[in-house]
Amino acid sequence: MDWQFGAICALFLYSVAITILHVRRSRRFAYRASQFKRRRHVSTTVAKNDDETHFHTAADEAQRLTQTFQKFIPKQFVEHMSNSDVDALGLGYAAENDVAIMFCDIRGFTGFSERITPQELMNFLNSYFTRMNDPIHQNHGFIDKFMGDAIMALFDHREGSSQQKAMDAVNAALDLRKALTIYNGHRKNSNYEPINMGIGIHFGPVIMGTVGSEDRMDTTVIGDSVNIASRLEALTPKYEADIIVSAQVLQTIGSGFPIKTRLLDWVRVKGRKAPIEIYEVLSHLSESEQEKKLAVQTKIAAGIACRINQQWDEAISFFETAVAMSPNDSLAHHHIDVCRIYRSVDFKEDWDGALVY
């Protein structure tokens, strides 16, 4: 039995299609085993009892295989693909779906990793990922990839609406911040330095499928929406924001969800022509911090509108008023610096005011 298990696991590493076949096989085994249970009171022969034992054993093995496969490929990903024709699950399989995409990354990870040993680094990453896993899963999300210290997660509640998917992603981000606070408390008690992370979220269409070569395939999620979510996360240190979401996320959620945000900027991320509005999520902050940030949001928004129209003096005036109202708010200082740099640039007449990052 051990060599069979090892062989099947090896095949899994070479083909996602094999995973799908085993998932379906487990369902068939479970069904056939249940049929034998129903006929147990009728079956009296030794042969039938042997058959029942065989199918119970096969069903248990298939279940163990499925659980093992899910450690490599998320269950939700497999479920998407298992609804397709098995013959179509080869190299190049693709399916499009609207989902919420989240990227989560540890700030200053490169410098942090240089200060500890390789073994300490691996211990830290596993400890960190373990704690960040539950907030994502508990909000109907699944982790698609671990990339160094980064996490890419998708929120695709199969029975939920687009609004539910976007809400799940934001709720997960808020829960991740809570989990980080608890984790840093444990690190402090063990005399370890605290860590911080940035989170970016976007909602839109993605392509889920298989890529690679004939002898080595892998699952992937690609599309403009993935790029946007990744870029938003990368902007969190620039705007000193814990969580940044796109306007598309807030529009998808609508006004019925109690989330506090403020406008950060009007930007164009690399690899994309159309600019987007980006917002900072504030709901995880203390009441006093929220009040300070929200108190200047009208001035910030007015300053951004003036900057878009290249009204530099008016823009700086609005931002300076925001600084006077909340001296420690880094966002207003950031916009003042941007205006002073950009006012000397000779823009084309059709410049739309978006900053390129």
JSON list of C-alpha atoms in Angstrom, two decimals, residues 82-308:
[
{"chain": "A", "resi": 82, "resn": "SER", "atom": "CA", "xyz": [-13.38, 19.03, -11.13]},
{"chain": "A", "resi": 83, "resn": "ASN", "atom": "CA", "xyz": [-16.60, 20.43, -12.59]},
{"chain": "A", "resi": 84, "resn": "SER", "atom": "CA", "xyz": [-14.98, 20.40, -16.01]},
{"chain": "A", "resi": 85, "resn": "ASP", "atom": "CA", "xyz": [-14.59, 17.55, -18.46]},
{"chain": "A", "resi": 86, "resn": "VAL", "atom": "CA", "xyz": [-11.60, 15.42, -17.42]},
{"chain": "A", "resi": 87, "resn": "ASP", "atom": "CA", "xyz": [-10.35, 15.40, -21.01]},
{"chain": "A", "resi": 88, "resn": "ALA", "atom": "CA", "xyz": [-10.07, 19.20, -20.87]},
{"chain": "A", "resi": 89, "resn": "LEU", "atom": "CA", "xyz": [-7.88, 19.22, -17.76]},
{"chain": "A", "resi": 90, "resn": "GLY", "atom": "CA", "xyz": [-4.58, 19.02, -19.58]},
{"chain": "A", "resi": 91, "resn": "LEU", "atom": "CA", "xyz": [-1.96, 21.67, -20.16]},
{"chain": "A", "resi": 92, "resn": "GLY", "atom": "CA", "xyz": [-3.58, 25.00, -20.94]},
{"chain": "A", "resi": 93, "resn": "TYR", "atom": "CA", "xyz": [-6.91, 24.41, -19.18]},
{"chain": "A", "resi": 94, "resn": "ALA", "atom": "CA", "xyz": [-8.48, 27.78, -18.28]},
{"chain": "A", "resi": 95, "resn": "ALA", "atom": "CA", "xyz": [-11.64, 29.09, -16.62]},
{"chain": "A", "resi": 96, "resn": "GLU", "atom": "CA", "xyz": [-12.57, 32.71, -15.93]},
{"chain": "A", "resi": 97, "resn": "ASN", "atom": "CA", "xyz": [-14.27, 33.89, -12.76]},
{"chain": "A", "resi": 98, "resn": "ASP", "atom": "CA", "xyz": [-14.84, 37.10, -10.78]},
{"chain": "A", "resi": 99, "resn": "VAL", "atom": "CA", "xyz": [-13.10, 36.92, -7.41]},
{"chain": "A", "resi": 100, "resn": "ALA", "atom": "CA", "xyz": [-11.56, 39.08, -4.71]},
{"chain": "A", "resi": 101, "resn": "ILE", "atom": "CA", "xyz": [-7.76, 38.86, -4.71]},
{"chain": "A", "resi": 102, "resn": "MET", "atom": "CA", "xyz": [-5.59, 39.60, -1.69]},
{"chain": "A", "resi": 103, "resn": "PHE", "atom": "CA", "xyz": [-1.84, 40.01, -1.39]},
{"chain": "A", "resi": 104, "resn": "CYS", "atom": "CA", "xyz": [-0.24, 40.11, 2.04]},
{"chain": "A", "resi": 105, "resn": "ASP", "atom": "CA", "xyz": [3.45, 40.82, 2.55]},
{"chain": "A", "resi": 106, "resn": "ILE", "atom": "CA", "xyz": [5.78, 41.31, 5.52]},
{"chain": "A", "resi": 107, "resn": "ARG", "atom": "CA", "xyz": [7.37, 44.76, 5.57]},
{"chain": "A", "resi": 108, "resn": "GLY", "atom": "CA", "xyz": [11.14, 44.94, 5.79]},
{"chain": "A", "resi": 109, "resn": "PHE", "atom": "CA", "xyz": [11.44, 41.20, 5.34]},
{"chain": "A", "resi": 110, "resn": "THR", "atom": "CA", "xyz": [14.78, 41.30, 3.51]},
{"chain": "A", "resi": 111, "resn": "GLY", "atom": "CA", "xyz": [16.55, 43.10, 6.34]},
{"chain": "A", "resi": 112, "resn": "PHE", "atom": "CA", "xyz": [14.78, 40.96, 8.92]},
{"chain": "A", "resi": 113, "resn": "SER", "atom": "CA", "xyz": [15.84, 37.72, 7.22]},
{"chain": "A", "resi": 114, "resn": "GLU", "atom": "CA", "xyz": [19.47, 38.83, 7.14]},
{"chain": "A", "resi": 115, "resn": "ARG", "atom": "CA", "xyz": [19.55, 39.12, 10.93]},
{"chain": "A", "resi": 116, "resn": "ILE", "atom": "CA", "xyz": [18.60, 35.50, 11.64]},
{"chain": "A", "resi": 117, "resn": "THR", "atom": "CA", "xyz": [19.88, 32.06, 10.67]},
{"chain": "A", "resi": 118, "resn": "PRO", "atom": "CA", "xyz": [18.32, 30.05, 7.81]},
{"chain": "A", "resi": 119, "resn": "GLN", "atom": "CA", "xyz": [16.72, 27.62, 10.26]},
{"chain": "A", "resi": 120, "resn": "GLU", "atom": "CA", "xyz": [15.31, 30.48, 12.35]},
{"chain": "A", "resi": 121, "resn": "LEU", "atom": "CA", "xyz": [13.94, 32.01, 9.17]},
{"chain": "A", "resi": 122, "resn": "MET", "atom": "CA", "xyz": [12.11, 28.83, 8.18]},
{"chain": "A", "resi": 123, "resn": "ASN", "atom": "CA", "xyz": [10.76, 28.41, 11.71]},
{"chain": "A", "resi": 124, "resn": "PHE", "atom": "CA", "xyz": [9.52, 31.99, 11.66]},
{"chain": "A", "resi": 125, "resn": "LEU", "atom": "CA", "xyz": [7.83, 31.69, 8.26]},
{"chain": "A", "resi": 126, "resn": "ASN", "atom": "CA", "xyz": [6.01, 28.50, 9.21]},
{"chain": "A", "resi": 127, "resn": "SER", "atom": "CA", "xyz": [4.90, 30.04, 12.50]},
{"chain": "A", "resi": 128, "resn": "TYR", "atom": "CA", "xyz": [3.71, 33.19, 10.73]},
{"chain": "A", "resi": 129, "resn": "PHE", "atom": "CA", "xyz": [1.90, 31.39, 7.90]},
{"chain": "A", "resi": 130, "resn": "THR", "atom": "CA", "xyz": [0.16, 29.07, 10.35]},
{"chain": "A", "resi": 131, "resn": "ARG", "atom": "CA", "xyz": [-1.33, 32.06, 12.18]},
{"chain": "A", "resi": 132, "resn": "MET", "atom": "CA", "xyz": [-2.33, 33.86, 8.99]},
{"chain": "A", "resi": 133, "resn": "ASN", "atom": "CA", "xyz": [-4.06, 30.79, 7.55]},
{"chain": "A", "resi": 134, "resn": "ASP", "atom": "CA", "xyz": [-7.21, 30.74, 9.72]},
{"chain": "A", "resi": 135, "resn": "PRO", "atom": "CA", "xyz": [-8.38, 34.35, 9.14]},
{"chain": "A", "resi": 136, "resn": "ILE", "atom": "CA", "xyz": [-8.38, 33.65, 5.40]},
{"chain": "A", "resi": 137, "resn": "HIS", "atom": "CA", "xyz": [-10.12, 30.26, 5.56]},
{"chain": "A", "resi": 138, "resn": "GLN", "atom": "CA", "xyz": [-12.69, 31.41, 8.11]},
{"chain": "A", "resi": 139, "resn": "ASN", "atom": "CA", "xyz": [-13.80, 34.10, 5.66]},
{"chain": "A", "resi": 140, "resn": "HIS", "atom": "CA", "xyz": [-14.35, 31.68, 2.75]},
{"chain": "A", "resi": 141, "resn": "GLY", "atom": "CA", "xyz": [-10.95, 32.34, 1.19]},
{"chain": "A", "resi": 142, "resn": "PHE", "atom": "CA", "xyz": [-8.11, 30.05, 0.24]},
{"chain": "A", "resi": 143, "resn": "ILE", "atom": "CA", "xyz": [-4.38, 30.55, -0.10]},
{"chain": "A", "resi": 144, "resn": "ASP", "atom": "CA", "xyz": [-3.31, 30.10, -3.70]},
{"chain": "A", "resi": 145, "resn": "LYS", "atom": "CA", "xyz": [0.41, 30.62, -3.20]},
{"chain": "A", "resi": 146, "resn": "PHE", "atom": "CA", "xyz": [3.12, 31.28, -0.65]},
{"chain": "A", "resi": 147, "resn": "MET", "atom": "CA", "xyz": [5.76, 33.43, -2.35]},
{"chain": "A", "resi": 148, "resn": "GLY", "atom": "CA", "xyz": [8.71, 33.92, -0.03]},
{"chain": "A", "resi": 149, "resn": "ASP", "atom": "CA", "xyz": [7.15, 35.91, 2.81]},
{"chain": "A", "resi": 150, "resn": "ALA", "atom": "CA", "xyz": [4.07, 36.86, 0.76]},
{"chain": "A", "resi": 151, "resn": "ILE", "atom": "CA", "xyz": [0.62, 35.29, 0.65]},
{"chain": "A", "resi": 152, "resn": "MET", "atom": "CA", "xyz": [-1.71, 35.36, -2.35]},
{"chain": "A", "resi": 153, "resn": "ALA", "atom": "CA", "xyz": [-5.29, 34.48, -1.42]},
{"chain": "A", "resi": 154, "resn": "LEU", "atom": "CA", "xyz": [-8.54, 34.29, -3.38]},
{"chain": "A", "resi": 155, "resn": "PHE", "atom": "CA", "xyz": [-12.06, 34.79, -2.11]},
{"chain": "A", "resi": 156, "resn": "ASP", "atom": "CA", "xyz": [-14.52, 32.95, -4.29]},
{"chain": "A", "resi": 157, "resn": "HIS", "atom": "CA", "xyz": [-17.46, 31.96, -2.11]},
{"chain": "A", "resi": 158, "resn": "ARG", "atom": "CA", "xyz": [-19.14, 29.60, -4.57]},
{"chain": "A", "resi": 159, "resn": "GLU", "atom": "CA", "xyz": [-22.59, 30.11, -3.07]},
{"chain": "A", "resi": 160, "resn": "GLY", "atom": "CA", "xyz": [-22.08, 33.82, -2.47]},
{"chain": "A", "resi": 161, "resn": "SER", "atom": "CA", "xyz": [-22.53, 36.93, -4.57]},
{"chain": "A", "resi": 162, "resn": "SER", "atom": "CA", "xyz": [-19.82, 39.28, -5.79]},
{"chain": "A", "resi": 163, "resn": "GLN", "atom": "CA", "xyz": [-20.65, 41.47, -2.81]},
{"chain": "A", "resi": 164, "resn": "GLN", "atom": "CA", "xyz": [-20.09, 38.54, -0.44]},
{"chain": "A", "resi": 165, "resn": "LYS", "atom": "CA", "xyz": [-16.72, 37.74, -2.01]},
{"chain": "A", "resi": 166, "resn": "ALA", "atom": "CA", "xyz": [-15.50, 41.33, -1.63]},
{"chain": "A", "resi": 167, "resn": "MET", "atom": "CA", "xyz": [-16.81, 41.51, 1.95]},
{"chain": "A", "resi": 168, "resn": "ASP", "atom": "CA", "xyz": [-15.07, 38.22, 2.77]},
{"chain": "A", "resi": 169, "resn": "ALA", "atom": "CA", "xyz": [-11.74, 39.63, 1.57]},
{"chain": "A", "resi": 170, "resn": "VAL", "atom": "CA", "xyz": [-12.04, 42.81, 3.64]},
{"chain": "A", "resi": 171, "resn": "ASN", "atom": "CA", "xyz": [-13.16, 40.87, 6.72]},
{"chain": "A", "resi": 172, "resn": "ALA", "atom": "CA", "xyz": [-10.19, 38.55, 6.28]},
{"chain": "A", "resi": 173, "resn": "ALA", "atom": "CA", "xyz": [-7.84, 41.53, 6.09]},
{"chain": "A", "resi": 174, "resn": "LEU", "atom": "CA", "xyz": [-9.25, 42.92, 9.34]},
{"chain": "A", "resi": 175, "resn": "ASP", "atom": "CA", "xyz": [-8.92, 39.51, 10.99]},
{"chain": "A", "resi": 176, "resn": "LEU", "atom": "CA", "xyz": [-5.34, 39.21, 9.72]},
{"chain": "A", "resi": 177, "resn": "ARG", "atom": "CA", "xyz": [-4.49, 42.46, 11.49]},
{"chain": "A", "resi": 178, "resn": "LYS", "atom": "CA", "xyz": [-5.99, 41.07, 14.71]},
{"chain": "A", "resi": 179, "resn": "ALA", "atom": "CA", "xyz": [-4.01, 37.85, 14.31]},
{"chain": "A", "resi": 180, "resn": "LEU", "atom": "CA", "xyz": [-0.84, 39.88, 13.73]},
{"chain": "A", "resi": 181, "resn": "THR", "atom": "CA", "xyz": [-1.39, 41.83, 16.96]},
{"chain": "A", "resi": 182, "resn": "ILE", "atom": "CA", "xyz": [-1.74, 38.59, 18.92]},
{"chain": "A", "resi": 183, "resn": "TYR", "atom": "CA", "xyz": [1.29, 37.09, 17.17]},
{"chain": "A", "resi": 184, "resn": "ASN", "atom": "CA", "xyz": [3.43, 40.13, 17.97]},
{"chain": "A", "resi": 185, "resn": "GLY", "atom": "CA", "xyz": [2.38, 39.81, 21.60]},
{"chain": "A", "resi": 186, "resn": "HIS", "atom": "CA", "xyz": [3.76, 36.27, 21.65]},
{"chain": "A", "resi": 187, "resn": "ARG", "atom": "CA", "xyz": [6.93, 37.43, 19.91]},
{"chain": "A", "resi": 188, "resn": "LYS", "atom": "CA", "xyz": [7.42, 40.17, 22.48]},
{"chain": "A", "resi": 189, "resn": "ASN", "atom": "CA", "xyz": [7.05, 37.67, 25.33]},
{"chain": "A", "resi": 190, "resn": "SER", "atom": "CA", "xyz": [9.77, 35.57, 23.68]},
{"chain": "A", "resi": 191, "resn": "ASN", "atom": "CA", "xyz": [12.06, 38.60, 23.19]},
{"chain": "A", "resi": 192, "resn": "TYR", "atom": "CA", "xyz": [11.58, 38.66, 19.41]},
{"chain": "A", "resi": 193, "resn": "GLU", "atom": "CA", "xyz": [11.11, 41.87, 17.46]},
{"chain": "A", "resi": 194, "resn": "PRO", "atom": "CA", "xyz": [7.59, 42.63, 16.18]},
{"chain": "A", "resi": 195, "resn": "ILE", "atom": "CA", "xyz": [6.73, 42.46, 12.50]},
{"chain": "A", "resi": 196, "resn": "ASN", "atom": "CA", "xyz": [4.35, 44.41, 10.32]},
{"chain": "A", "resi": 197, "resn": "MET", "atom": "CA", "xyz": [2.59, 43.61, 7.08]},
{"chain": "A", "resi": 198, "resn": "GLY", "atom": "CA", "xyz": [0.78, 45.32, 4.24]},
{"chain": "A", "resi": 199, "resn": "ILE", "atom": "CA", "xyz": [-2.39, 44.06, 2.54]},
{"chain": "A", "resi": 200, "resn": "GLY", "atom": "CA", "xyz": [-3.75, 44.90, -0.91]},
{"chain": "A", "resi": 201, "resn": "ILE", "atom": "CA", "xyz": [-7.19, 43.84, -2.20]},
{"chain": "A", "resi": 202, "resn": "HIS", "atom": "CA", "xyz": [-8.87, 44.13, -5.60]},
{"chain": "A", "resi": 203, "resn": "PHE", "atom": "CA", "xyz": [-12.00, 42.60, -7.10]},
{"chain": "A", "resi": 204, "resn": "GLY", "atom": "CA", "xyz": [-12.29, 41.54, -10.72]},
{"chain": "A", "resi": 205, "resn": "PRO", "atom": "CA", "xyz": [-12.01, 38.75, -13.30]},
{"chain": "A", "resi": 206, "resn": "VAL", "atom": "CA", "xyz": [-9.16, 36.24, -13.17]},
{"chain": "A", "resi": 207, "resn": "ILE", "atom": "CA", "xyz": [-8.19, 33.20, -15.22]},
{"chain": "A", "resi": 208, "resn": "MET", "atom": "CA", "xyz": [-7.66, 30.00, -13.26]},
{"chain": "A", "resi": 209, "resn": "GLY", "atom": "CA", "xyz": [-5.87, 27.23, -15.11]},
{"chain": "A", "resi": 210, "resn": "THR", "atom": "CA", "xyz": [-2.83, 25.08, -15.72]},
{"chain": "A", "resi": 211, "resn": "VAL", "atom": "CA", "xyz": [0.55, 26.13, -17.12]},
{"chain": "A", "resi": 212, "resn": "GLY", "atom": "CA", "xyz": [3.91, 24.48, -17.70]},
{"chain": "A", "resi": 213, "resn": "SER", "atom": "CA", "xyz": [5.04, 21.76, -20.06]},
{"chain": "A", "resi": 214, "resn": "GLU", "atom": "CA", "xyz": [3.90, 18.25, -20.92]},
{"chain": "A", "resi": 215, "resn": "ASP", "atom": "CA", "xyz": [5.99, 16.70, -18.14]},
{"chain": "A", "resi": 216, "resn": "ARG", "atom": "CA", "xyz": [5.51, 19.38, -15.46]},
{"chain": "A", "resi": 217, "resn": "MET", "atom": "CA", "xyz": [2.31, 21.32, -14.89]},
{"chain": "A", "resi": 218, "resn": "ASP", "atom": "CA", "xyz": [1.13, 23.64, -12.16]},
{"chain": "A", "resi": 219, "resn": "THR", "atom": "CA", "xyz": [-2.01, 25.58, -11.32]},
{"chain": "A", "resi": 220, "resn": "THR", "atom": "CA", "xyz": [-2.02, 29.35, -11.66]},
{"chain": "A", "resi": 221, "resn": "VAL", "atom": "CA", "xyz": [-4.23, 32.42, -11.39]},
{"chain": "A", "resi": 222, "resn": "ILE", "atom": "CA", "xyz": [-3.47, 35.25, -13.80]},
{"chain": "A", "resi": 223, "resn": "GLY", "atom": "CA", "xyz": [-5.02, 38.45, -15.09]},
{"chain": "A", "resi": 224, "resn": "ASP", "atom": "CA", "xyz": [-5.07, 42.21, -14.73]},
{"chain": "A", "resi": 225, "resn": "SER", "atom": "CA", "xyz": [-6.89, 41.90, -11.40]},
{"chain": "A", "resi": 226, "resn": "VAL", "atom": "CA", "xyz": [-4.03, 39.89, -9.91]},
{"chain": "A", "resi": 227, "resn": "ASN", "atom": "CA", "xyz": [-1.53, 42.54, -10.99]},
{"chain": "A", "resi": 228, "resn": "ILE", "atom": "CA", "xyz": [-3.62, 45.32, -9.44]},
{"chain": "A", "resi": 229, "resn": "ALA", "atom": "CA", "xyz": [-3.94, 43.54, -6.08]},
{"chain": "A", "resi": 230, "resn": "SER", "atom": "CA", "xyz": [-0.20, 42.93, -6.00]},
{"chain": "A", "resi": 231, "resn": "ARG", "atom": "CA", "xyz": [0.57, 46.56, -6.82]},
{"chain": "A", "resi": 232, "resn": "LEU", "atom": "CA", "xyz": [-1.82, 47.81, -4.14]},
{"chain": "A", "resi": 233, "resn": "GLU", "atom": "CA", "xyz": [-0.02, 45.76, -1.52]},
{"chain": "A", "resi": 234, "resn": "ALA", "atom": "CA", "xyz": [3.29, 47.21, -2.73]},
{"chain": "A", "resi": 235, "resn": "LEU", "atom": "CA", "xyz": [1.91, 50.73, -2.15]},
{"chain": "A", "resi": 236, "resn": "THR", "atom": "CA", "xyz": [1.13, 50.16, 1.54]},
{"chain": "A", "resi": 237, "resn": "PRO", "atom": "CA", "xyz": [4.55, 51.35, 2.81]},
{"chain": "A", "resi": 238, "resn": "LYS", "atom": "CA", "xyz": [4.52, 54.40, 0.52]},
{"chain": "A", "resi": 239, "resn": "TYR", "atom": "CA", "xyz": [1.19, 55.57, 1.96]},
{"chain": "A", "resi": 240, "resn": "GLU", "atom": "CA", "xyz": [1.93, 54.12, 5.42]},
{"chain": "A", "resi": 241, "resn": "ALA", "atom": "CA", "xyz": [-1.36, 52.22, 5.25]},
{"chain": "A", "resi": 242, "resn": "ASP", "atom": "CA", "xyz": [-2.01, 48.77, 6.66]},
{"chain": "A", "resi": 243, "resn": "ILE", "atom": "CA", "xyz": [-4.74, 47.82, 4.17]},
{"chain": "A", "resi": 244, "resn": "ILE", "atom": "CA", "xyz": [-5.31, 49.32, 0.71]},
{"chain": "A", "resi": 245, "resn": "VAL", "atom": "CA", "xyz": [-8.31, 48.43, -1.43]},
{"chain": "A", "resi": 246, "resn": "SER", "atom": "CA", "xyz": [-9.37, 49.54, -4.89]},
{"chain": "A", "resi": 247, "resn": "ALA", "atom": "CA", "xyz": [-12.52, 51.51, -5.61]},
{"chain": "A", "resi": 248, "resn": "GLN", "atom": "CA", "xyz": [-13.83, 48.38, -7.34]},
{"chain": "A", "resi": 249, "resn": "VAL", "atom": "CA", "xyz": [-13.83, 46.54, -4.00]},
{"chain": "A", "resi": 250, "resn": "LEU", "atom": "CA", "xyz": [-15.87, 49.26, -2.31]},
{"chain": "A", "resi": 251, "resn": "GLN", "atom": "CA", "xyz": [-18.27, 49.56, -5.25]},
{"chain": "A", "resi": 252, "resn": "THR", "atom": "CA", "xyz": [-18.81, 45.79, -5.21]},
{"chain": "A", "resi": 253, "resn": "ILE", "atom": "CA", "xyz": [-19.52, 45.80, -1.47]},
{"chain": "A", "resi": 254, "resn": "GLY", "atom": "CA", "xyz": [-21.90, 48.75, -1.66]},
{"chain": "A", "resi": 255, "resn": "SER", "atom": "CA", "xyz": [-23.10, 50.92, 1.20]},
{"chain": "A", "resi": 256, "resn": "GLY", "atom": "CA", "xyz": [-24.60, 48.17, 3.36]},
{"chain": "A", "resi": 257, "resn": "PHE", "atom": "CA", "xyz": [-21.29, 46.96, 4.81]},
{"chain": "A", "resi": 258, "resn": "PRO", "atom": "CA", "xyz": [-20.01, 48.92, 7.85]},
{"chain": "A", "resi": 259, "resn": "ILE", "atom": "CA", "xyz": [-16.44, 49.61, 6.79]},
{"chain": "A", "resi": 260, "resn": "LYS", "atom": "CA", "xyz": [-14.54, 52.85, 7.38]},
{"chain": "A", "resi": 261, "resn": "THR", "atom": "CA", "xyz": [-12.22, 54.02, 4.62]},
{"chain": "A", "resi": 262, "resn": "ARG", "atom": "CA", "xyz": [-10.67, 57.18, 3.24]},
{"chain": "A", "resi": 263, "resn": "LEU", "atom": "CA", "xyz": [-9.41, 58.14, -0.20]},
{"chain": "A", "resi": 264, "resn": "LEU", "atom": "CA", "xyz": [-5.65, 57.83, -0.56]},
{"chain": "A", "resi": 265, "resn": "ASP", "atom": "CA", "xyz": [-4.94, 58.75, -4.17]},
{"chain": "A", "resi": 266, "resn": "TRP", "atom": "CA", "xyz": [-5.62, 58.46, -7.88]},
{"chain": "A", "resi": 267, "resn": "VAL", "atom": "CA", "xyz": [-2.91, 56.22, -9.35]},
{"chain": "A", "resi": 268, "resn": "ARG", "atom": "CA", "xyz": [-1.90, 54.18, -12.36]},
{"chain": "A", "resi": 269, "resn": "VAL", "atom": "CA", "xyz": [-0.16, 50.94, -11.45]},
{"chain": "A", "resi": 270, "resn": "LYS", "atom": "CA", "xyz": [2.56, 49.46, -13.63]},
{"chain": "A", "resi": 271, "resn": "GLY", "atom": "CA", "xyz": [1.31, 47.28, -16.44]},
{"chain": "A", "resi": 272, "resn": "ARG", "atom": "CA", "xyz": [-2.06, 49.03, -16.65]},
{"chain": "A", "resi": 273, "resn": "LYS", "atom": "CA", "xyz": [-3.30, 52.00, -18.69]},
{"chain": "A", "resi": 274, "resn": "ALA", "atom": "CA", "xyz": [-6.45, 52.93, -16.78]},
{"chain": "A", "resi": 275, "resn": "PRO", "atom": "CA", "xyz": [-5.94, 54.73, -13.43]},
{"chain": "A", "resi": 276, "resn": "ILE", "atom": "CA", "xyz": [-7.80, 53.70, -10.28]},
{"chain": "A", "resi": 277, "resn": "GLU", "atom": "CA", "xyz": [-8.82, 55.25, -6.98]},
{"chain": "A", "resi": 278, "resn": "ILE", "atom": "CA", "xyz": [-7.27, 53.60, -3.96]},
{"chain": "A", "resi": 279, "resn": "TYR", "atom": "CA", "xyz": [-8.57, 53.69, -0.38]},
{"chain": "A", "resi": 280, "resn": "GLU", "atom": "CA", "xyz": [-7.18, 53.02, 3.07]},
{"chain": "A", "resi": 281, "resn": "VAL", "atom": "CA", "xyz": [-9.23, 50.73, 5.33]},
{"chain": "A", "resi": 282, "resn": "LEU", "atom": "CA", "xyz": [-9.48, 52.16, 8.85]},
{"chain": "A", "resi": 283, "resn": "SER", "atom": "CA", "xyz": [-11.87, 49.80, 10.65]},
{"chain": "A", "resi": 284, "resn": "HIS", "atom": "CA", "xyz": [-9.11, 47.93, 12.52]},
{"chain": "A", "resi": 285, "resn": "LEU", "atom": "CA", "xyz": [-7.64, 51.09, 14.03]},
{"chain": "A", "resi": 286, "resn": "SER", "atom": "CA", "xyz": [-8.55, 52.58, 17.39]},
{"chain": "A", "resi": 287, "resn": "GLU", "atom": "CA", "xyz": [-11.45, 55.03, 17.51]},
{"chain": "A", "resi": 288, "resn": "SER", "atom": "CA", "xyz": [-9.10, 57.97, 18.10]},
{"chain": "A", "resi": 289, "resn": "GLU", "atom": "CA", "xyz": [-6.92, 57.03, 15.12]},
{"chain": "A", "resi": 290, "resn": "GLN", "atom": "CA", "xyz": [-9.96, 56.66, 12.91]},
{"chain": "A", "resi": 291, "resn": "GLU", "atom": "CA", "xyz": [-11.31, 60.05, 13.96]},
{"chain": "A", "resi": 292, "resn": "LYS", "atom": "CA", "xyz": [-8.02, 61.80, 13.21]},
{"chain": "A", "resi": 293, "resn": "LYS", "atom": "CA", "xyz": [-7.76, 60.28, 9.73]},
{"chain": "A", "resi": 294, "resn": "LEU", "atom": "CA", "xyz": [-11.41, 60.86, 8.87]},
{"chain": "A", "resi": 295, "resn": "ALA", "atom": "CA", "xyz": [-11.26, 64.47, 10.10]},
{"chain": "A", "resi": 296, "resn": "VAL", "atom": "CA", "xyz": [-8.98, 65.45, 7.22]},
{"chain": "A", "resi": 297, "resn": "GLN", "atom": "CA", "xyz": [-10.44, 63.27, 4.47]},
{"chain": "A", "resi": 298, "resn": "THR", "atom": "CA", "xyz": [-12.42, 66.11, 2.83]},
{"chain": "A", "resi": 299, "resn": "LYS", "atom": "CA", "xyz": [-9.27, 68.26, 2.64]},
{"chain": "A", "resi": 300, "resn": "ILE", "atom": "CA", "xyz": [-7.26, 65.36, 1.22]},
{"chain": "A", "resi": 301, "resn": "ALA", "atom": "CA", "xyz": [-9.92, 64.62, -1.41]},
{"chain": "A", "resi": 302, "resn": "ALA", "atom": "CA", "xyz": [-10.15, 68.31, -2.39]},
{"chain": "A", "resi": 303, "resn": "GLY", "atom": "CA", "xyz": [-6.37, 68.54, -2.70]},
{"chain": "A", "resi": 304, "resn": "ILE", "atom": "CA", "xyz": [-6.24, 65.47, -4.94]},
{"chain": "A", "resi": 305, "resn": "ALA", "atom": "CA", "xyz": [-8.96, 66.95, -7.17]},
{"chain": "A", "resi": 306, "resn": "CYS", "atom": "CA", "xyz": [-6.92, 70.16, -7.54]},
{"chain": "A", "resi": 307, "resn": "ARG", "atom": "CA", "xyz": [-3.75, 68.21, -8.30]},
{"chain": "A", "resi": 308, "resn": "ILE", "atom": "CA", "xyz": [-5.53, 66.28, -11.04]}
]
